[in-house]
mmCIF file of C-alpha atoms and ligand atoms in Angstrom:
data_model
loop_
_atom_site.group_PDB
_atom_site.id
_atom_site.type_symbol
_atom_site.label_atom_id
_atom_site.label_comp_id
_atom_site.label_asym_id
_atom_site.label_seq_id
_atom_site.Cartn_x
_atom_site.Cartn_y
_atom_site.Cartn_z
ATOM 1 C CA MET A 1 -8.393 -5.467 29.629
ATOM 2 C CA ARG A 2 -5.724 -4.371 32.007
ATOM 3 C CA ILE A 3 -2.279 -3.112 30.925
ATOM 4 C CA ASP A 4 0.526 -2.308 33.354
ATOM 5 C CA ILE A 5 3.433 -0.501 32.093
ATOM 6 C CA VAL A 6 6.765 -0.500 34.113
ATOM 7 C CA THR A 7 9.129 2.338 33.187
ATOM 8 C CA GLY A 8 11.944 4.507 34.746
ATOM 9 C CA PHE A 9 10.352 7.480 32.731
ATOM 10 C CA PRO A 10 6.611 7.530 33.340
ATOM 11 C CA GLY A 11 6.391 11.076 32.030
ATOM 12 C CA LEU A 12 7.162 9.834 28.397
ATOM 13 C CA LEU A 13 3.889 7.763 28.414
ATOM 14 C CA GLU A 14 1.602 10.484 29.854
ATOM 15 C CA SER A 15 0.395 12.282 26.614
ATOM 16 C CA PRO A 16 0.536 9.336 24.263
ATOM 17 C CA LEU A 17 -1.782 7.420 26.554
ATOM 18 C CA GLY A 18 -3.688 10.530 27.911
ATOM 19 C CA GLU A 19 -5.350 12.003 24.831
ATOM 20 C CA SER A 20 -7.964 11.395 22.222
ATOM 21 C CA MET A 21 -9.252 7.792 21.808
ATOM 22 C CA ILE A 22 -6.994 6.104 24.266
ATOM 23 C CA ALA A 23 -8.024 8.645 26.982
ATOM 24 C CA ARG A 24 -11.709 7.949 26.189
ATOM 25 C CA ALA A 25 -11.065 4.170 26.266
ATOM 26 C CA ARG A 26 -9.631 4.613 29.811
ATOM 27 C CA THR A 27 -12.542 6.829 31.131
ATOM 28 C CA SER A 28 -15.126 4.439 29.563
ATOM 29 C CA GLY A 29 -13.603 1.406 31.259
ATOM 30 C CA ALA A 30 -12.668 -0.358 27.997
ATOM 31 C CA VAL A 31 -9.159 -0.543 29.338
ATOM 32 C CA ASP A 32 -7.365 0.149 32.607
ATOM 33 C CA ILE A 33 -3.842 1.304 31.969
ATOM 34 C CA VAL A 34 -1.499 1.647 34.842
ATOM 35 C CA VAL A 35 1.993 3.272 34.588
ATOM 36 C CA HIS A 36 4.413 2.285 37.344
ATOM 37 C CA ASP A 37 7.671 4.209 38.047
ATOM 38 C CA LEU A 38 10.615 1.810 38.492
ATOM 39 C CA ARG A 39 12.165 4.307 40.664
ATOM 40 C CA ASP A 40 9.590 3.606 43.295
ATOM 41 C CA TYR A 41 11.054 0.297 43.687
ATOM 42 C CA THR A 42 14.642 1.295 44.402
ATOM 43 C CA ARG A 43 16.140 1.533 47.908
ATOM 44 C CA ASP A 44 18.985 3.903 47.527
ATOM 45 C CA ARG A 45 19.058 7.696 48.005
ATOM 46 C CA HIS A 46 19.500 8.478 44.235
ATOM 47 C CA ARG A 47 16.753 6.035 43.146
ATOM 48 C CA THR A 48 19.132 4.365 40.833
ATOM 49 C CA ILE A 49 17.626 2.104 38.121
ATOM 50 C CA ASP A 50 20.723 1.409 36.010
ATOM 51 C CA ASP A 51 24.389 0.458 36.233
ATOM 52 C CA THR A 52 27.448 -0.127 34.181
ATOM 53 C CA PRO A 53 27.911 -3.464 32.386
ATOM 54 C CA TYR A 54 30.043 -6.079 33.644
ATOM 55 C CA GLY A 55 32.962 -6.614 31.331
ATOM 56 C CA GLY A 56 33.020 -2.825 30.492
ATOM 57 C CA GLY A 57 31.840 -0.999 27.457
ATOM 58 C CA ALA A 58 29.511 2.041 26.887
ATOM 59 C CA GLY A 59 26.051 2.468 27.961
ATOM 60 C CA MET A 60 24.064 1.580 31.124
ATOM 61 C CA ILE A 61 22.023 -1.499 31.868
ATOM 62 C CA LEU A 62 18.668 -1.627 33.656
ATOM 63 C CA LYS A 63 19.315 -3.178 37.008
ATOM 64 C CA PRO A 64 17.369 -6.367 37.946
ATOM 65 C CA GLU A 65 16.328 -5.510 41.576
ATOM 66 C CA PRO A 66 13.846 -2.827 41.008
ATOM 67 C CA VAL A 67 12.345 -4.594 37.988
ATOM 68 C CA PHE A 68 11.979 -7.985 39.747
ATOM 69 C CA GLU A 69 10.544 -6.265 42.951
ATOM 70 C CA CYS A 70 8.064 -4.247 40.790
ATOM 71 C CA VAL A 71 6.887 -7.218 38.661
ATOM 72 C CA GLU A 72 6.622 -9.507 41.522
ATOM 73 C CA ARG A 73 4.447 -6.917 43.385
ATOM 74 C CA LEU A 74 2.147 -6.727 40.302
ATOM 75 C CA GLN A 75 2.118 -10.479 39.849
ATOM 76 C CA ALA A 76 0.739 -10.877 43.499
ATOM 77 C CA GLU A 77 -2.351 -9.255 42.332
ATOM 78 C CA ARG A 78 -3.057 -10.734 38.977
ATOM 79 C CA THR A 79 -1.715 -13.261 36.458
ATOM 80 C CA TYR A 80 -0.379 -11.808 33.283
ATOM 81 C CA ASP A 81 -1.136 -13.448 29.994
ATOM 82 C CA GLU A 82 2.157 -11.954 28.556
ATOM 83 C CA ILE A 83 5.129 -9.938 30.145
ATOM 84 C CA ILE A 84 6.351 -8.039 27.254
ATOM 85 C CA LEU A 85 9.809 -6.364 26.894
ATOM 86 C CA THR A 86 10.255 -3.526 24.410
ATOM 87 C CA THR A 87 13.606 -4.026 22.650
ATOM 88 C CA PRO A 88 14.963 -3.664 19.088
ATOM 89 C CA ALA A 89 16.012 -7.444 19.443
ATOM 90 C CA GLY A 90 12.207 -8.489 19.720
ATOM 91 C CA LYS A 91 9.750 -9.827 17.332
ATOM 92 C CA VAL A 92 8.777 -7.078 14.920
ATOM 93 C CA PHE A 93 5.333 -5.783 15.839
ATOM 94 C CA ASN A 94 2.561 -5.887 13.259
ATOM 95 C CA GLN A 95 -1.360 -6.044 12.969
ATOM 96 C CA GLU A 96 -1.386 -9.875 13.711
ATOM 97 C CA LEU A 97 0.558 -9.445 16.951
ATOM 98 C CA ALA A 98 -1.729 -6.556 17.928
ATOM 99 C CA ASN A 99 -4.937 -8.675 17.148
ATOM 100 C CA GLY A 100 -3.592 -11.535 19.272
ATOM 101 C CA LEU A 101 -2.681 -9.219 22.297
ATOM 102 C CA SER A 102 -6.070 -7.548 22.110
ATOM 103 C CA LEU A 103 -7.702 -10.813 23.069
ATOM 104 C CA LYS A 104 -5.699 -10.888 26.317
ATOM 105 C CA ASP A 105 -6.996 -9.894 29.776
ATOM 106 C CA ASN A 106 -3.764 -8.768 31.411
ATOM 107 C CA LEU A 107 -0.583 -7.539 29.886
ATOM 108 C CA LEU A 108 2.385 -6.223 31.578
ATOM 109 C CA ILE A 109 4.819 -4.160 29.242
ATOM 110 C CA LEU A 110 8.321 -3.441 30.620
ATOM 111 C CA CYS A 111 10.064 -0.663 28.912
ATOM 112 C CA GLY A 112 13.694 -1.383 27.881
ATOM 113 C CA HIS A 113 16.097 1.363 28.332
ATOM 114 C CA TYR A 114 19.719 2.515 27.933
ATOM 115 C CA LYS A 115 21.998 -0.058 26.409
ATOM 116 C CA GLY A 116 19.959 -2.855 27.492
ATOM 117 C CA VAL A 117 18.431 -4.756 30.454
ATOM 118 C CA ASP A 118 20.131 -7.305 32.808
ATOM 119 C CA GLU A 119 19.712 -10.745 31.084
ATOM 120 C CA ARG A 120 18.348 -12.314 34.123
ATOM 121 C CA ILE A 121 15.139 -10.100 33.627
ATOM 122 C CA ARG A 122 14.637 -11.672 30.230
ATOM 123 C CA GLN A 123 15.402 -15.271 31.548
ATOM 124 C CA ALA A 124 13.065 -15.087 34.548
ATOM 125 C CA LEU A 125 10.317 -12.605 33.814
ATOM 126 C CA VAL A 126 9.800 -11.865 30.076
ATOM 127 C CA THR A 127 7.523 -14.009 28.044
ATOM 128 C CA LEU A 128 7.495 -11.928 24.864
ATOM 129 C CA GLU A 129 10.049 -9.414 23.316
ATOM 130 C CA ILE A 130 8.660 -6.837 20.811
ATOM 131 C CA SER A 131 10.418 -4.388 18.560
ATOM 132 C CA ILE A 132 8.391 -1.787 16.691
ATOM 133 C CA GLY A 133 10.926 -1.646 13.786
ATOM 134 C CA ASP A 134 14.498 -2.023 12.623
ATOM 135 C CA TYR A 135 15.680 1.223 14.233
ATOM 136 C CA VAL A 136 16.843 2.171 17.638
ATOM 137 C CA LEU A 137 14.950 4.544 20.039
ATOM 138 C CA THR A 138 16.426 6.033 23.057
ATOM 139 C CA GLY A 139 14.277 3.837 25.134
ATOM 140 C CA GLY A 140 11.267 1.549 24.997
ATOM 141 C CA GLU A 141 8.666 3.848 26.271
ATOM 142 C CA LEU A 142 7.655 5.072 22.906
ATOM 143 C CA ALA A 143 7.430 1.500 21.682
ATOM 144 C CA ALA A 144 5.338 0.666 24.744
ATOM 145 C CA ALA A 145 2.915 3.607 23.663
ATOM 146 C CA VAL A 146 2.796 2.304 20.118
ATOM 147 C CA ILE A 147 1.911 -1.282 21.185
ATOM 148 C CA THR A 148 -0.770 -0.108 23.746
ATOM 149 C CA ASP A 149 -2.218 2.180 21.068
ATOM 150 C CA ALA A 150 -2.564 -0.490 18.415
ATOM 151 C CA VAL A 151 -4.026 -2.928 20.925
ATOM 152 C CA VAL A 152 -6.430 -0.647 22.775
ATOM 153 C CA ARG A 153 -8.040 0.614 19.699
ATOM 154 C CA LEU A 154 -9.135 -3.040 18.791
ATOM 155 C CA LEU A 155 -11.028 -3.431 22.060
ATOM 156 C CA PRO A 156 -14.837 -3.504 21.728
ATOM 157 C CA GLY A 157 -16.360 -0.084 21.851
ATOM 158 C CA VAL A 158 -13.130 1.949 21.425
ATOM 159 C CA VAL A 159 -13.411 2.803 17.813
ATOM 160 C CA GLY A 160 -17.035 4.029 17.265
ATOM 161 C CA ASP A 161 -17.719 2.252 14.084
ATOM 162 C CA GLY A 162 -16.748 -1.472 14.234
ATOM 163 C CA GLU A 163 -16.862 -1.702 10.500
ATOM 164 C CA SER A 164 -14.014 0.767 10.181
ATOM 165 C CA LEU A 165 -11.590 -1.536 12.033
ATOM 166 C CA LEU A 166 -12.199 -4.362 9.506
ATOM 167 C CA THR A 167 -11.331 -2.100 6.745
ATOM 168 C CA ASP A 168 -8.007 -0.879 8.262
ATOM 169 C CA SER A 169 -4.870 -1.231 6.250
ATOM 170 C CA PHE A 170 -3.306 -4.648 7.100
ATOM 171 C CA GLN A 171 -6.491 -6.240 8.472
ATOM 172 C CA ASP A 172 -6.969 -8.029 5.215
ATOM 173 C CA GLY A 173 -3.284 -8.086 4.229
ATOM 174 C CA LEU A 174 -3.739 -4.936 1.982
ATOM 175 C CA LEU A 175 -3.202 -1.306 2.550
ATOM 176 C CA ASP A 176 -6.324 0.799 2.735
ATOM 177 C CA CYS A 177 -7.937 2.544 -0.274
ATOM 178 C CA PRO A 178 -7.834 6.390 -0.743
ATOM 179 C CA TYR A 179 -10.560 8.393 1.006
ATOM 180 C CA TYR A 180 -12.326 11.647 0.124
ATOM 181 C CA THR A 181 -14.719 13.978 2.029
ATOM 182 C CA ARG A 182 -16.594 17.223 1.168
ATOM 183 C CA PRO A 183 -16.130 19.273 -1.090
ATOM 184 C CA PRO A 184 -16.724 17.318 -4.263
ATOM 185 C CA GLU A 185 -14.213 19.561 -6.022
ATOM 186 C CA TYR A 186 -11.346 21.423 -4.385
ATOM 187 C CA ARG A 187 -8.702 23.595 -6.226
ATOM 188 C CA GLY A 188 -9.627 21.766 -9.465
ATOM 189 C CA MET A 189 -9.145 18.268 -7.992
ATOM 190 C CA LYS A 190 -12.278 16.257 -8.180
ATOM 191 C CA VAL A 191 -13.475 13.432 -6.021
ATOM 192 C CA PRO A 192 -13.730 10.309 -8.334
ATOM 193 C CA GLU A 193 -17.239 10.106 -9.891
ATOM 194 C CA VAL A 194 -18.027 6.508 -8.647
ATOM 195 C CA LEU A 195 -17.883 7.638 -4.972
ATOM 196 C CA LEU A 196 -20.598 10.262 -5.568
ATOM 197 C CA SER A 197 -22.857 7.658 -7.474
ATOM 198 C CA GLY A 198 -24.568 6.132 -4.650
ATOM 199 C CA ASP A 199 -24.006 2.640 -6.124
ATOM 200 C CA HIS A 200 -22.543 0.615 -3.101
ATOM 201 C CA ARG A 201 -21.574 -2.424 -5.150
ATOM 202 C CA LYS A 202 -19.465 -0.113 -7.464
ATOM 203 C CA ILE A 203 -18.049 1.670 -4.684
ATOM 204 C CA GLU A 204 -16.970 -1.406 -2.982
ATOM 205 C CA ALA A 205 -15.439 -2.875 -6.206
ATOM 206 C CA TRP A 206 -13.489 0.526 -6.741
ATOM 207 C CA ARG A 207 -12.188 0.501 -3.209
ATOM 208 C CA MET A 208 -11.081 -3.029 -3.524
ATOM 209 C CA ALA A 209 -9.202 -2.408 -6.810
ATOM 210 C CA GLU A 210 -7.505 0.806 -5.391
ATOM 211 C CA ALA A 211 -6.351 -1.043 -2.196
ATOM 212 C CA GLU A 212 -4.862 -3.691 -4.385
ATOM 213 C CA LYS A 213 -3.229 -1.198 -6.840
ATOM 214 C CA ARG A 214 -1.831 0.905 -3.840
ATOM 215 C CA THR A 215 -0.640 -2.385 -2.192
ATOM 216 C CA ARG A 216 1.116 -3.519 -5.433
ATOM 217 C CA GLU A 217 2.870 -0.121 -5.776
ATOM 218 C CA ARG A 218 3.872 0.457 -2.241
ATOM 219 C CA ARG A 219 4.096 -2.850 -0.587
ATOM 220 C CA PRO A 220 4.390 -5.653 -3.032
ATOM 221 C CA ASP A 221 5.815 -7.764 -0.077
ATOM 222 C CA LEU A 222 2.327 -7.871 1.459
ATOM 223 C CA LEU A 223 0.874 -9.283 -1.717
ATOM 224 C CA ALA A 224 3.464 -11.928 -1.851
ATOM 225 C CA ARG A 225 2.423 -13.219 1.679
HETATM 226 N N1 ADE B 301 13.830 0.249 22.302
HETATM 227 C C1 ADE B 301 14.806 0.862 21.442
HETATM 228 N N2 ADE B 301 14.446 0.696 20.080
HETATM 229 C C2 ADE B 301 13.387 0.031 20.053
HETATM 230 C C3 ADE B 301 12.576 -0.590 19.164
HETATM 231 N N3 ADE B 301 12.834 -0.346 17.769
HETATM 232 N N4 ADE B 301 11.467 -1.255 19.389
HETATM 233 C C4 ADE B 301 11.171 -1.584 20.783
HETATM 234 N N5 ADE B 301 11.915 -1.049 21.730
HETATM 235 C C5 ADE B 301 12.988 -0.399 21.528
#
């Protein structure tokens, strides 16, 4: 898979996409992630990517020219399955959306910024708008990092143990069960007996019951679905 990310603030994406499992996925070739600096597509001395909104009001708007020129340059090299805009006005991101995107070959993520983006960018370029939740960030870069992380970890070979993806919270509509590791007793707190029993059928049943209990207590809305 290839993911191109277009932003006026490439530094914001460096460490989220340059450490740990995502860094390993990039070096192993499971994913090719390329971050593009919008300012490289400006023509003025100040490398301006934003301007004041017509009609007045607070906040700055991402200008169309650098975005169109950057996206068109990229489109000359490959066809994108989706051109995603990160915006609080988008479809709320979830595991199902991440699963769907992980099956694509080429994604382009355009990071929204400031007050908004010129509407013509949406009209002519964007095929999918995604929000990572009902709150407002200073810009779309962290949202782009969240989406990329959730998608890349689903690619073959990125998470060592394929089994662990299937048991993730949300993959079966439930939150994940509690987990323990050594030691069997710590500060008087014991690991549940069944987990030490070696009886895999019983362990599986316990995990399912705990996942359901946790989901009922914390996220009854997931069970209702
Ligand atoms: N940009 C600002 N807030 C955002 C959000 N919640 N999701 C995606 N992009 C954003």
